[in-house]
Amino acid sequence: GPGREGGAWQGVDWAALATALPTPFYAYAWPALQARIARLQAAFAARPTLIAYAVKANGNLGLLRRFAAAGLGADIVSGGELARALAAGFPGERIVFSGVGKSAEEMAQALGA
């Protein structure tokens, strides 16, 4: 696909990375994610919209920090995900607390944020 050259993708030699790091490991193509975020933001630019990333899909703090810095919101379902979203830099007004089965403590934490 686009960005592939030989054994590399987007300038990363994955075989060399797998030799240098303990496996298995997770690697994210941030330029590809940035492009998707930009397309979504452009598609909804004419309307007031919050694009919220589902923290349950991947709670990696490094990735979440980048999503927060890109202006995304966070979709969370628990107090633990609330703590992770806040730690990643999502402001409380860009956090959507969805789902069922919330404890009184989780609700109080979310309202406080």
mmCIF file of C-alpha atoms in Angstrom:
data_model
loop_
_atom_site.group_PDB
_atom_site.id
_atom_site.type_symbol
_atom_site.label_atom_id
_atom_site.label_comp_id
_atom_site.label_asym_id
_atom_site.label_seq_id
_atom_site.Cartn_x
_atom_site.Cartn_y
_atom_site.Cartn_z
ATOM 1 C CA GLY A 1 0.000 0.000 0.000
ATOM 2 C CA PRO A 2 0.976 3.671 0.113
ATOM 3 C CA GLY A 3 4.139 4.411 2.030
ATOM 4 C CA ARG A 4 5.582 0.911 1.623
ATOM 5 C CA GLU A 5 9.133 0.488 0.412
ATOM 6 C CA GLY A 6 10.674 -2.984 0.516
ATOM 7 C CA GLY A 7 10.208 -4.368 4.043
ATOM 8 C CA ALA A 8 9.399 -0.945 5.447
ATOM 9 C CA TRP A 9 6.105 0.870 5.864
ATOM 10 C CA GLN A 10 6.025 4.635 6.351
ATOM 11 C CA GLY A 11 9.798 4.593 6.723
ATOM 12 C CA VAL A 12 9.844 1.972 9.499
ATOM 13 C CA ASP A 13 11.790 -1.265 9.069
ATOM 14 C CA TRP A 14 9.530 -3.576 11.085
ATOM 15 C CA ALA A 15 11.957 -6.514 10.963
ATOM 16 C CA ALA A 16 14.690 -4.333 12.502
ATOM 17 C CA LEU A 17 12.237 -3.074 15.113
ATOM 18 C CA ALA A 18 11.267 -6.651 16.026
ATOM 19 C CA THR A 19 14.953 -7.474 16.424
ATOM 20 C CA ALA A 20 15.582 -4.438 18.654
ATOM 21 C CA LEU A 21 12.491 -4.752 20.884
ATOM 22 C CA PRO A 22 11.051 -7.612 22.876
ATOM 23 C CA THR A 23 8.161 -9.194 21.006
ATOM 24 C CA PRO A 24 5.272 -9.078 20.812
ATOM 25 C CA PHE A 25 4.967 -5.291 20.811
ATOM 26 C CA TYR A 26 2.449 -2.754 19.593
ATOM 27 C CA ALA A 27 3.394 -0.187 16.964
ATOM 28 C CA TYR A 28 1.081 2.548 15.737
ATOM 29 C CA ALA A 29 1.356 4.451 12.461
ATOM 30 C CA TRP A 30 0.644 7.932 13.810
ATOM 31 C CA PRO A 31 0.687 9.619 10.362
ATOM 32 C CA ALA A 32 -2.079 7.250 9.203
ATOM 33 C CA LEU A 33 -4.109 7.961 12.348
ATOM 34 C CA GLN A 34 -3.584 11.716 11.934
ATOM 35 C CA ALA A 35 -4.869 11.492 8.358
ATOM 36 C CA ARG A 36 -8.033 9.675 9.508
ATOM 37 C CA ILE A 37 -8.616 12.200 12.274
ATOM 38 C CA ALA A 38 -8.189 15.083 9.808
ATOM 39 C CA ARG A 39 -10.681 13.473 7.385
ATOM 40 C CA LEU A 40 -13.264 13.053 10.145
ATOM 41 C CA GLN A 41 -12.746 16.593 11.412
ATOM 42 C CA ALA A 42 -13.070 17.974 7.873
ATOM 43 C CA ALA A 43 -16.211 15.932 7.196
ATOM 44 C CA PHE A 44 -17.952 17.397 10.251
ATOM 45 C CA ALA A 45 -16.422 20.890 10.208
ATOM 46 C CA ALA A 46 -19.720 22.541 9.230
ATOM 47 C CA ARG A 47 -21.520 21.243 12.347
ATOM 48 C CA PRO A 48 -20.744 21.431 16.060
ATOM 49 C CA THR A 49 -19.408 17.939 16.621
ATOM 50 C CA LEU A 50 -17.372 16.048 19.176
ATOM 51 C CA ILE A 51 -15.472 13.119 17.718
ATOM 52 C CA ALA A 52 -14.930 10.863 20.730
ATOM 53 C CA TYR A 53 -12.475 7.966 20.758
ATOM 54 C CA ALA A 54 -13.681 4.835 22.593
ATOM 55 C CA VAL A 55 -11.071 4.400 25.325
ATOM 56 C CA LYS A 56 -12.124 0.757 25.753
ATOM 57 C CA ALA A 57 -10.808 0.079 22.241
ATOM 58 C CA ASN A 58 -7.245 0.915 23.286
ATOM 59 C CA GLY A 59 -6.217 2.487 26.585
ATOM 60 C CA ASN A 60 -2.567 3.119 25.635
ATOM 61 C CA LEU A 61 -1.753 6.433 27.357
ATOM 62 C CA GLY A 62 0.702 7.535 24.675
ATOM 63 C CA LEU A 63 -1.924 7.062 21.996
ATOM 64 C CA LEU A 64 -4.656 8.665 24.104
ATOM 65 C CA ARG A 65 -2.437 11.711 24.730
ATOM 66 C CA ARG A 66 -2.056 12.178 20.987
ATOM 67 C CA PHE A 67 -5.813 11.860 20.449
ATOM 68 C CA ALA A 68 -6.473 14.454 23.169
ATOM 69 C CA ALA A 69 -3.892 16.827 21.672
ATOM 70 C CA ALA A 70 -5.550 16.402 18.258
ATOM 71 C CA GLY A 71 -8.801 17.750 19.723
ATOM 72 C CA LEU A 72 -10.724 14.492 20.015
ATOM 73 C CA GLY A 73 -12.991 13.635 22.894
ATOM 74 C CA ALA A 74 -13.008 10.411 24.881
ATOM 75 C CA ASP A 75 -15.910 7.967 25.113
ATOM 76 C CA ILE A 76 -15.654 6.111 28.433
ATOM 77 C CA VAL A 77 -17.730 3.515 30.298
ATOM 78 C CA SER A 78 -16.083 3.280 33.734
ATOM 79 C CA GLY A 79 -14.319 5.158 36.502
ATOM 80 C CA GLY A 80 -11.038 3.549 35.466
ATOM 81 C CA GLU A 81 -11.439 4.835 31.919
ATOM 82 C CA LEU A 82 -12.305 8.275 33.325
ATOM 83 C CA ALA A 83 -9.021 8.316 35.258
ATOM 84 C CA ARG A 84 -7.118 7.209 32.139
ATOM 85 C CA ALA A 85 -8.800 9.851 29.941
ATOM 86 C CA LEU A 86 -8.043 12.616 32.442
ATOM 87 C CA ALA A 87 -4.428 11.395 32.788
ATOM 88 C CA ALA A 88 -4.116 11.530 28.986
ATOM 89 C CA GLY A 89 -5.196 15.177 28.947
ATOM 90 C CA PHE A 90 -8.803 15.004 27.795
ATOM 91 C CA PRO A 91 -10.656 17.906 29.457
ATOM 92 C CA GLY A 92 -13.810 16.899 31.320
ATOM 93 C CA GLU A 93 -16.045 18.726 28.851
ATOM 94 C CA ARG A 94 -14.750 16.457 26.047
ATOM 95 C CA ILE A 95 -15.437 13.199 27.901
ATOM 96 C CA VAL A 96 -18.649 11.271 27.207
ATOM 97 C CA PHE A 97 -19.585 8.801 29.967
ATOM 98 C CA SER A 98 -21.840 6.244 28.307
ATOM 99 C CA GLY A 99 -23.204 2.800 29.060
ATOM 100 C CA VAL A 100 -25.141 1.318 31.956
ATOM 101 C CA GLY A 101 -24.368 0.072 35.441
ATOM 102 C CA LYS A 102 -22.578 3.090 36.944
ATOM 103 C CA SER A 103 -21.852 3.200 40.655
ATOM 104 C CA ALA A 104 -22.690 6.334 42.652
ATOM 105 C CA GLU A 105 -18.939 6.852 43.136
ATOM 106 C CA GLU A 106 -18.264 6.670 39.360
ATOM 107 C CA MET A 107 -21.083 9.124 38.678
ATOM 108 C CA ALA A 108 -19.714 11.549 41.271
ATOM 109 C CA GLN A 109 -16.202 11.277 39.786
ATOM 110 C CA ALA A 110 -17.517 11.934 36.282
ATOM 111 C CA LEU A 111 -19.613 14.910 37.357
ATOM 112 C CA GLY A 112 -16.620 16.302 39.232
ATOM 113 C CA ALA A 113 -14.484 16.076 36.094
#
